[in-house]
Coordinates of N, CA and C in Angstrom, one line a residue:
X1 N 5.8 -30.1 23.7 CA 4.6 -29.7 24.0 C 3.8 -29.6 22.9
X2 N 2.3 -30.1 23.1 CA 1.4 -30.2 22.1 C 0.0 -29.2 22.6
X3 N -0.5 -28.8 21.6 CA -1.7 -27.7 21.7 C -2.8 -28.3 21.1
X4 N -4.0 -28.2 21.3 CA -5.3 -28.4 20.5 C -6.2 -27.4 20.7
X5 N -7.0 -27.3 19.7 CA -8.1 -26.4 19.5 C -9.4 -27.1 19.1
X6 N -10.3 -26.6 19.8 CA -11.8 -27.4 19.4 C -12.6 -26.1 18.9
X7 N -13.4 -26.5 17.7 CA -14.1 -25.4 17.1 C -15.2 -26.2 16.3
X8 N -16.1 -25.4 15.7 CA -17.3 -26.0 15.1 C -16.8 -26.6 13.9
X9 N -17.4 -27.6 13.3 CA -16.7 -28.2 12.1 C -17.0 -27.4 11.1
X10 N -15.8 -26.7 10.6 CA -15.6 -26.0 9.4 C -14.4 -26.3 8.9
X11 N -14.2 -26.1 7.6 CA -13.0 -26.6 7.1 C -11.9 -25.4 7.0
X12 N -10.8 -25.7 7.8 CA -9.8 -24.8 7.8 C -8.6 -25.3 7.1
X13 N -7.9 -24.2 6.5 CA -6.6 -24.8 6.1 C -5.6 -25.0 7.0
X14 N -4.5 -25.8 6.8 CA -3.6 -25.8 7.8 C -2.9 -24.5 8.2
X15 N -2.7 -23.6 7.3 CA -2.2 -22.2 7.8 C -3.1 -21.5 8.6
X16 N -4.6 -21.6 8.1 CA -5.6 -20.8 9.1 C -5.6 -21.5 10.3
X17 N -5.6 -22.8 10.4 CA -5.4 -23.5 11.7 C -4.5 -23.2 12.6
X18 N -3.1 -23.0 12.1 CA -2.1 -22.6 12.9 C -2.0 -21.2 13.5
X19 N -2.6 -20.3 12.4 CA -2.9 -18.7 12.7 C -3.9 -18.9 14.2
X20 N -4.9 -19.5 14.0 CA -5.9 -19.5 14.9 C -5.2 -20.0 16.4
X21 N -4.3 -21.0 16.3 CA -3.8 -21.5 17.6 C -3.0 -20.6 17.9
X22 N -2.1 -19.8 17.1 CA -1.0 -18.8 17.6 C -1.9 -17.7 18.4
X23 N -3.0 -17.4 17.8 CA -4.0 -16.3 18.2 C -4.2 -16.6 19.5
X24 N -4.5 -17.9 20.0 CA -5.1 -18.3 21.2 C -3.8 -18.5 22.2
X25 N -2.8 -19.2 21.6 CA -1.8 -19.8 22.7 C -1.0 -18.5 22.8
X26 N -0.5 -17.6 22.0 CA 0.4 -16.7 22.3 C -0.3 -15.3 22.6
X27 N -0.4 -15.2 24.0 CA -1.5 -14.0 24.4 C -0.5 -12.9 25.2
X28 N 0.7 -13.4 25.5 CA 1.5 -12.4 26.3 C 1.5 -12.7 27.7
X29 N 1.0 -13.9 28.0 CA 0.7 -14.2 29.6 C 1.3 -15.7 29.7
X30 N 2.3 -16.0 28.6 CA 2.9 -17.4 28.7 C 4.1 -17.1 29.7
X31 N 4.5 -18.4 30.4 CA 5.6 -18.1 31.4 C 6.1 -19.5 31.7
X32 N 6.9 -19.7 32.7 CA 7.3 -21.0 33.1 C 7.2 -21.1 34.6
X33 N 7.5 -22.3 35.2 CA 7.6 -22.7 36.5 C 8.9 -23.3 36.7
X34 N 9.6 -23.0 37.6 CA 10.9 -23.6 37.8 C 10.9 -24.5 39.2
X35 N 11.4 -25.6 39.1 CA 11.5 -26.4 40.3 C 12.9 -26.5 40.5
X36 N 13.4 -26.1 41.7 CA 14.7 -26.2 42.0 C 15.0 -27.2 43.3
X37 N 15.8 -28.1 42.9 CA 16.1 -29.1 44.1 C 17.3 -29.5 44.4
X38 N 17.5 -29.7 45.5 CA 18.9 -30.4 46.0 C 19.2 -31.7 45.5
X39 N 18.3 -32.5 45.1 CA 18.1 -34.0 44.7 C 18.0 -34.1 43.0
X40 N 18.6 -35.2 42.7 CA 18.6 -35.3 41.2 C 17.1 -36.1 41.0
X41 N 16.4 -35.1 40.1 CA 14.9 -35.7 40.0 C 14.8 -36.2 38.3
X42 N 14.1 -37.2 38.3 CA 13.9 -37.5 36.9 C 12.6 -36.4 36.4
X43 N 12.5 -36.5 35.2 CA 11.5 -35.7 34.6 C 10.0 -36.2 35.0
X44 N 9.8 -37.4 35.4 CA 8.5 -37.8 35.9 C 8.4 -37.5 37.1
X45 N 9.5 -37.4 38.2 CA 9.5 -37.0 39.6 C 9.3 -35.5 39.6
X46 N 9.7 -34.8 38.8 CA 9.8 -33.4 38.7 C 8.2 -33.0 38.6
X47 N 7.7 -33.8 37.4 CA 6.4 -33.4 37.1 C 5.3 -33.7 38.2
X48 N 5.7 -34.8 38.9 CA 4.9 -35.3 40.2 C 4.9 -34.1 41.3
X49 N 6.2 -33.5 41.4 CA 6.4 -32.5 42.3 C 5.5 -31.4 41.8
X50 N 5.6 -30.9 40.8 CA 4.9 -29.7 40.4 C 3.4 -30.0 40.5
X51 N 2.8 -31.2 40.2 CA 1.3 -31.4 40.5 C 0.9 -31.5 41.7
X52 N 2.1 -32.0 42.7 CA 1.6 -31.8 44.1 C 1.7 -30.4 44.6
X53 N 2.3 -29.5 44.1 CA 2.3 -28.1 44.4 C 1.0 -27.5 44.3
X54 N 0.2 -27.9 43.2 CA -1.1 -27.5 43.1 C -2.2 -27.9 44.2
X55 N -2.0 -29.0 44.7 CA -2.8 -29.6 45.7 C -2.5 -28.8 47.0
X56 N -1.2 -28.7 47.2 CA -0.7 -28.0 48.5 C -1.3 -26.6 48.5
X57 N -1.3 -25.9 47.4 CA -1.6 -24.4 47.2 C -3.2 -24.4 47.6
X58 N -3.9 -25.3 47.2 CA -5.6 -25.3 47.3 C -5.7 -25.4 48.7
X59 N -5.1 -26.2 49.5 CA -5.2 -26.5 50.9 C -4.9 -25.1 51.6
X60 N -3.7 -24.6 51.2 CA -3.7 -23.2 52.0 C -4.4 -22.1 51.6
X61 N -5.0 -22.2 50.3 CA -6.3 -21.4 50.0 C -7.4 -21.4 50.8
X62 N -7.5 -22.8 51.0 CA -8.7 -23.2 52.0 C -8.5 -22.8 53.2
X63 N -7.4 -23.0 54.0 CA -7.1 -22.5 55.2 C -7.2 -21.0 55.4
X64 N -6.8 -20.4 54.5 CA -6.9 -18.9 54.5 C -8.3 -18.3 54.2
X65 N -9.0 -18.7 53.3 CA -10.1 -17.9 52.9 C -11.4 -18.8 53.1
X66 N -11.2 -19.9 53.6 CA -12.6 -20.7 53.9 C -12.5 -21.2 55.5
X67 N -11.4 -21.7 55.9 CA -11.3 -22.1 57.3 C -11.0 -20.8 58.1
X68 N -10.6 -19.7 57.3 CA -10.2 -18.2 57.9 C -9.2 -18.2 58.7
X69 N -8.0 -18.9 58.5 CA -6.9 -18.6 59.4 C -6.2 -17.3 58.9
X70 N -6.2 -16.5 59.7 CA -5.7 -15.1 59.3 C -4.2 -14.9 59.6
X71 N -3.7 -13.9 59.4 CA -2.2 -13.7 59.7 C -2.2 -13.9 61.4
X72 N -1.3 -14.6 61.7 CA -0.9 -15.2 63.2 C -0.1 -14.1 63.9
X73 N -0.7 -13.3 64.9 CA 0.0 -12.2 65.4 C 0.2 -12.7 67.0
X74 N 1.5 -13.8 66.7 CA 1.8 -14.4 68.1 C 3.4 -14.0 68.1
X75 N 4.0 -14.4 69.3 CA 5.4 -14.2 69.1 C 6.3 -15.4 69.4
X76 N 5.5 -16.5 69.5 CA 6.4 -17.7 69.7 C 6.0 -18.8 68.5
X77 N 7.0 -19.5 68.2 CA 6.9 -20.5 67.3 C 5.9 -21.5 67.8
X78 N 5.7 -21.9 69.0 CA 4.8 -22.7 69.3 C 3.3 -22.5 69.1
X79 N 3.1 -21.0 69.3 CA 1.9 -20.5 69.1 C 1.5 -20.4 67.7
X80 N 2.4 -20.3 66.9 CA 2.2 -20.3 65.4 C 1.9 -21.8 65.0
X81 N 2.7 -22.6 65.3 CA 2.3 -24.0 65.2 C 1.0 -24.5 65.7
X82 N 0.5 -24.0 66.7 CA -0.7 -24.4 67.3 C -2.0 -24.0 66.4
X83 N -1.6 -22.7 66.1 CA -2.8 -22.2 65.2 C -2.8 -23.0 63.7
X84 N -1.6 -23.3 63.2 CA -1.7 -24.0 62.1 C -2.2 -25.3 62.2
X85 N -1.9 -26.0 63.3 CA -2.5 -27.4 63.5 C -3.8 -27.3 63.8
X86 N -4.5 -26.5 64.5 CA -6.0 -26.3 64.5 C -6.6 -26.0 63.1
X87 N -6.0 -25.3 62.2 CA -6.6 -24.9 60.9 C -6.3 -26.2 60.1
X88 N -5.3 -27.0 60.1 CA -5.2 -28.3 59.6 C -6.2 -29.4 59.9
X89 N -6.4 -29.4 61.4 CA -7.4 -30.5 61.9 C -8.8 -30.0 61.4
X90 N -9.2 -28.6 61.4 CA -10.3 -28.3 60.9 C -10.6 -28.6 59.3
X91 N -9.5 -28.6 58.7 CA -9.6 -28.9 57.3 C -9.9 -30.5 57.1
X92 N -9.1 -31.1 57.8 CA -9.1 -32.6 57.8 C -10.4 -33.0 58.2
X93 N -11.0 -32.4 59.2 CA -12.5 -32.8 59.7 C -13.5 -32.7 58.4
X94 N -13.3 -31.5 57.9 CA -14.3 -31.2 56.7 C -14.1 -32.1 55.6
X95 N -12.6 -32.5 55.4 CA -12.4 -33.5 54.1 C -13.0 -34.7 54.6
X96 N -12.8 -35.3 56.0 CA -13.6 -36.5 56.3 C -15.0 -36.4 56.2
X97 N -15.7 -35.1 56.3 CA -17.0 -35.3 56.3 C -17.5 -35.3 54.8
X98 N -16.7 -34.9 54.0 CA -17.1 -34.9 52.5 C -16.8 -36.4 52.0
X99 N -15.6 -37.0 52.7 CA -15.5 -38.5 52.3 C -16.6 -39.4 52.8
X100 N -17.2 -39.1 54.0 CA -18.1 -40.0 54.5 C -19.5 -39.9 54.1
X101 N -19.9 -38.7 53.5 CA -21.2 -38.3 53.2 C -20.9 -37.9 51.8
X102 N -21.3 -38.7 51.0 CA -21.2 -38.5 49.5 C -22.0 -37.3 48.9
X103 N -23.0 -37.0 49.6 CA -23.7 -35.8 49.1 C -23.2 -34.5 49.3
X104 N -22.1 -34.4 50.3 CA -21.4 -33.3 50.5 C -20.3 -33.2 49.8
X105 N -20.0 -34.2 48.8 CA -18.5 -34.4 48.2 C -18.2 -32.8 47.5
X106 N -19.2 -32.3 46.9 CA -18.8 -31.2 46.1 C -19.3 -29.9 46.8
X107 N -19.6 -29.9 48.1 CA -20.2 -28.9 49.0 C -18.9 -28.1 49.4
X108 N -18.9 -26.8 49.2 CA -17.7 -25.9 49.7 C -17.5 -26.0 51.2
X109 N -16.2 -25.9 51.6 CA -15.9 -25.7 53.0 C -16.6 -24.6 53.6
X110 N -16.7 -23.6 53.0 CA -17.3 -22.7 53.6 C -18.9 -22.9 54.0
X111 N -19.5 -23.5 53.2 CA -21.0 -23.9 53.4 C -20.9 -24.9 54.7
X112 N -20.0 -25.8 54.5 CA -20.0 -27.0 55.5 C -19.7 -26.1 56.9
X113 N -18.7 -25.3 57.1 CA -18.3 -24.6 58.1 C -19.4 -23.7 58.7
X114 N -20.1 -22.9 57.8 CA -21.2 -22.0 58.4 C -22.4 -22.9 58.8
X115 N -22.5 -23.8 58.3 CA -23.8 -24.7 58.7 C -23.3 -25.5 60.2
X116 N -22.1 -25.9 60.3 CA -22.0 -26.2 61.6 C -21.9 -25.3 62.7
X117 N -21.3 -24.1 62.3 CA -21.3 -22.9 63.2 C -22.8 -22.4 63.8
X118 N -23.7 -22.5 62.7 CA -25.2 -22.2 63.0 C -25.9 -23.3 63.8
X119 N -25.3 -24.5 64.0 CA -26.1 -25.5 64.9 C -25.9 -25.2 66.3
X120 N -26.9 -25.2 67.2 CA -27.0 -24.9 68.5 C -27.3 -26.1 69.2
X121 N -26.8 -26.1 70.5 CA -27.3 -27.0 71.5 C -27.6 -26.3 72.7
X122 N -28.7 -26.5 73.4 CA -29.1 -26.0 74.8 C -29.0 -27.5 75.6
X123 N -28.4 -27.2 76.8 CA -28.4 -28.1 77.9 C -29.2 -27.5 78.9
X124 N -30.3 -28.6 79.2 CA -31.1 -28.2 80.3 C -30.8 -29.2 81.6
X125 N -30.7 -28.6 82.6 CA -30.1 -29.5 83.7 C -31.6 -29.6 84.6
X126 N -32.0 -31.0 84.7 CA -33.1 -31.2 85.2 C -33.0 -31.2 86.8
X127 N -34.3 -31.3 87.4 CA -34.3 -31.4 89.0 C -33.5 -32.4 89.2
X128 N -33.6 -33.5 88.8 CA -33.2 -34.8 89.3 C -31.7 -35.0 88.9
X129 N -31.0 -34.0 88.4 CA -29.6 -33.6 88.1 C -29.2 -34.3 86.7
X130 N -30.2 -34.9 85.9 CA -29.9 -35.2 84.6 C -29.7 -34.1 83.7
X131 N -29.1 -34.4 82.5 CA -29.1 -33.2 81.5 C -29.9 -33.6 80.2
X132 N -30.7 -32.8 79.6 CA -31.3 -32.9 78.4 C -30.7 -31.9 77.5
X133 N -30.4 -32.4 76.1 CA -29.6 -31.8 75.2 C -30.7 -31.5 74.0
X134 N -30.7 -30.3 73.7 CA -31.8 -29.9 72.6 C -31.0 -29.0 71.4
X135 N -31.0 -29.9 70.4 CA -30.3 -29.3 69.2 C -31.3 -28.5 68.5
X136 N -30.6 -27.6 67.8 CA -31.6 -26.5 67.0 C -30.8 -26.0 65.9
X137 N -31.5 -25.2 64.9 CA -30.9 -24.5 63.8 C -30.3 -25.5 62.9
X138 N -31.2 -26.5 62.5 CA -30.9 -27.6 61.7 C -31.1 -27.0 60.0
X139 N -30.1 -27.4 59.2 CA -30.3 -27.2 57.9 C -30.0 -28.6 57.1
X140 N -30.0 -28.3 55.9 CA -29.6 -29.9 55.1 C -28.2 -30.5 55.2
X141 N -27.4 -29.5 55.6 CA -25.9 -29.9 55.7 C -25.7 -30.4 57.0
X142 N -25.8 -29.6 57.9 CA -25.5 -30.1 59.5 C -26.6 -31.3 59.9
X143 N -27.7 -31.4 59.4 CA -28.5 -32.5 59.6 C -27.9 -33.8 59.2
X144 N -27.5 -33.8 57.9 CA -26.7 -35.0 57.5 C -25.6 -35.3 58.2
X145 N -25.0 -34.4 58.6 CA -23.5 -34.7 59.5 C -24.1 -35.1 60.7
X146 N -25.1 -34.7 61.4 CA -25.5 -35.3 62.9 C -26.1 -36.8 62.5
X147 N -26.9 -37.0 61.6 CA -27.5 -38.3 61.3 C -26.2 -39.1 61.0
X148 N -25.4 -38.9 60.3 CA -24.1 -39.8 59.9 C -23.3 -40.2 61.2
X149 N -23.3 -39.2 62.1 CA -22.5 -39.4 63.2 C -23.1 -39.4 64.5
X150 N -24.4 -39.8 64.4 CA -25.4 -39.9 65.7 C -24.8 -40.6 66.8
X151 N -24.3 -41.8 66.3 CA -23.9 -42.7 67.5 C -22.6 -42.1 68.2
X152 N -21.8 -41.6 67.4 CA -20.5 -41.0 68.2 C -21.0 -39.7 68.9
X153 N -21.7 -39.1 68.6 CA -22.2 -38.0 69.3 C -22.9 -38.3 70.7
X154 N -23.7 -39.2 70.6 CA -24.5 -39.8 71.8 C -23.5 -40.4 73.0
X155 N -22.4 -41.1 72.3 CA -21.5 -41.4 73.1 C -20.6 -40.4 74.1
X156 N -20.3 -39.5 73.3 CA -19.7 -38.3 73.8 C -20.7 -37.6 74.9
X157 N -21.8 -37.5 74.6 CA -22.9 -36.8 75.2 C -23.0 -37.6 76.8
X158 N -23.1 -39.0 76.6 CA -23.3 -39.6 77.8 C -21.8 -39.7 78.5
X159 N -20.6 -39.5 78.0 CA -19.5 -39.7 78.8 C -19.3 -38.3 79.7
X160 N -19.9 -37.2 79.0 CA -20.0 -36.0 79.7 C -21.1 -35.8 80.7
X161 N -22.1 -36.6 80.7 CA -23.2 -36.7 81.8 C -22.8 -37.2 83.0

């Protein structure tokens, strides 16, 4: 295991540098993470598994805190799976938005979700039985999403008319 320390350019003796490192590194919060597997893993495979764990934890954190999937109070496994699938689809949708619209790459899930939730559409039924769609409550985020996906949205609107 290697450690590094960055400081202003001052001359430190090796002993002073080690004391400085020990002071920073040994803080009483050291610990370890154990991966237990039924498979024989190489060190590289175990490290890759550990790194994937962080990505998975971030997805679940986003599902709980940004997509706001709360504890599911249902009695059947199918209902639990359904709620999780809806949450994952919402997360996937937002990830695709970030991928397609580079300006939103670093925008939080919560901001994207709130922006889309504020968008409204009014459907006016005309005398000649046609429909008129009026979108409102635009902001910078939902406007970019709508402009980027305008063709898809109008295809869906025409299909429902």
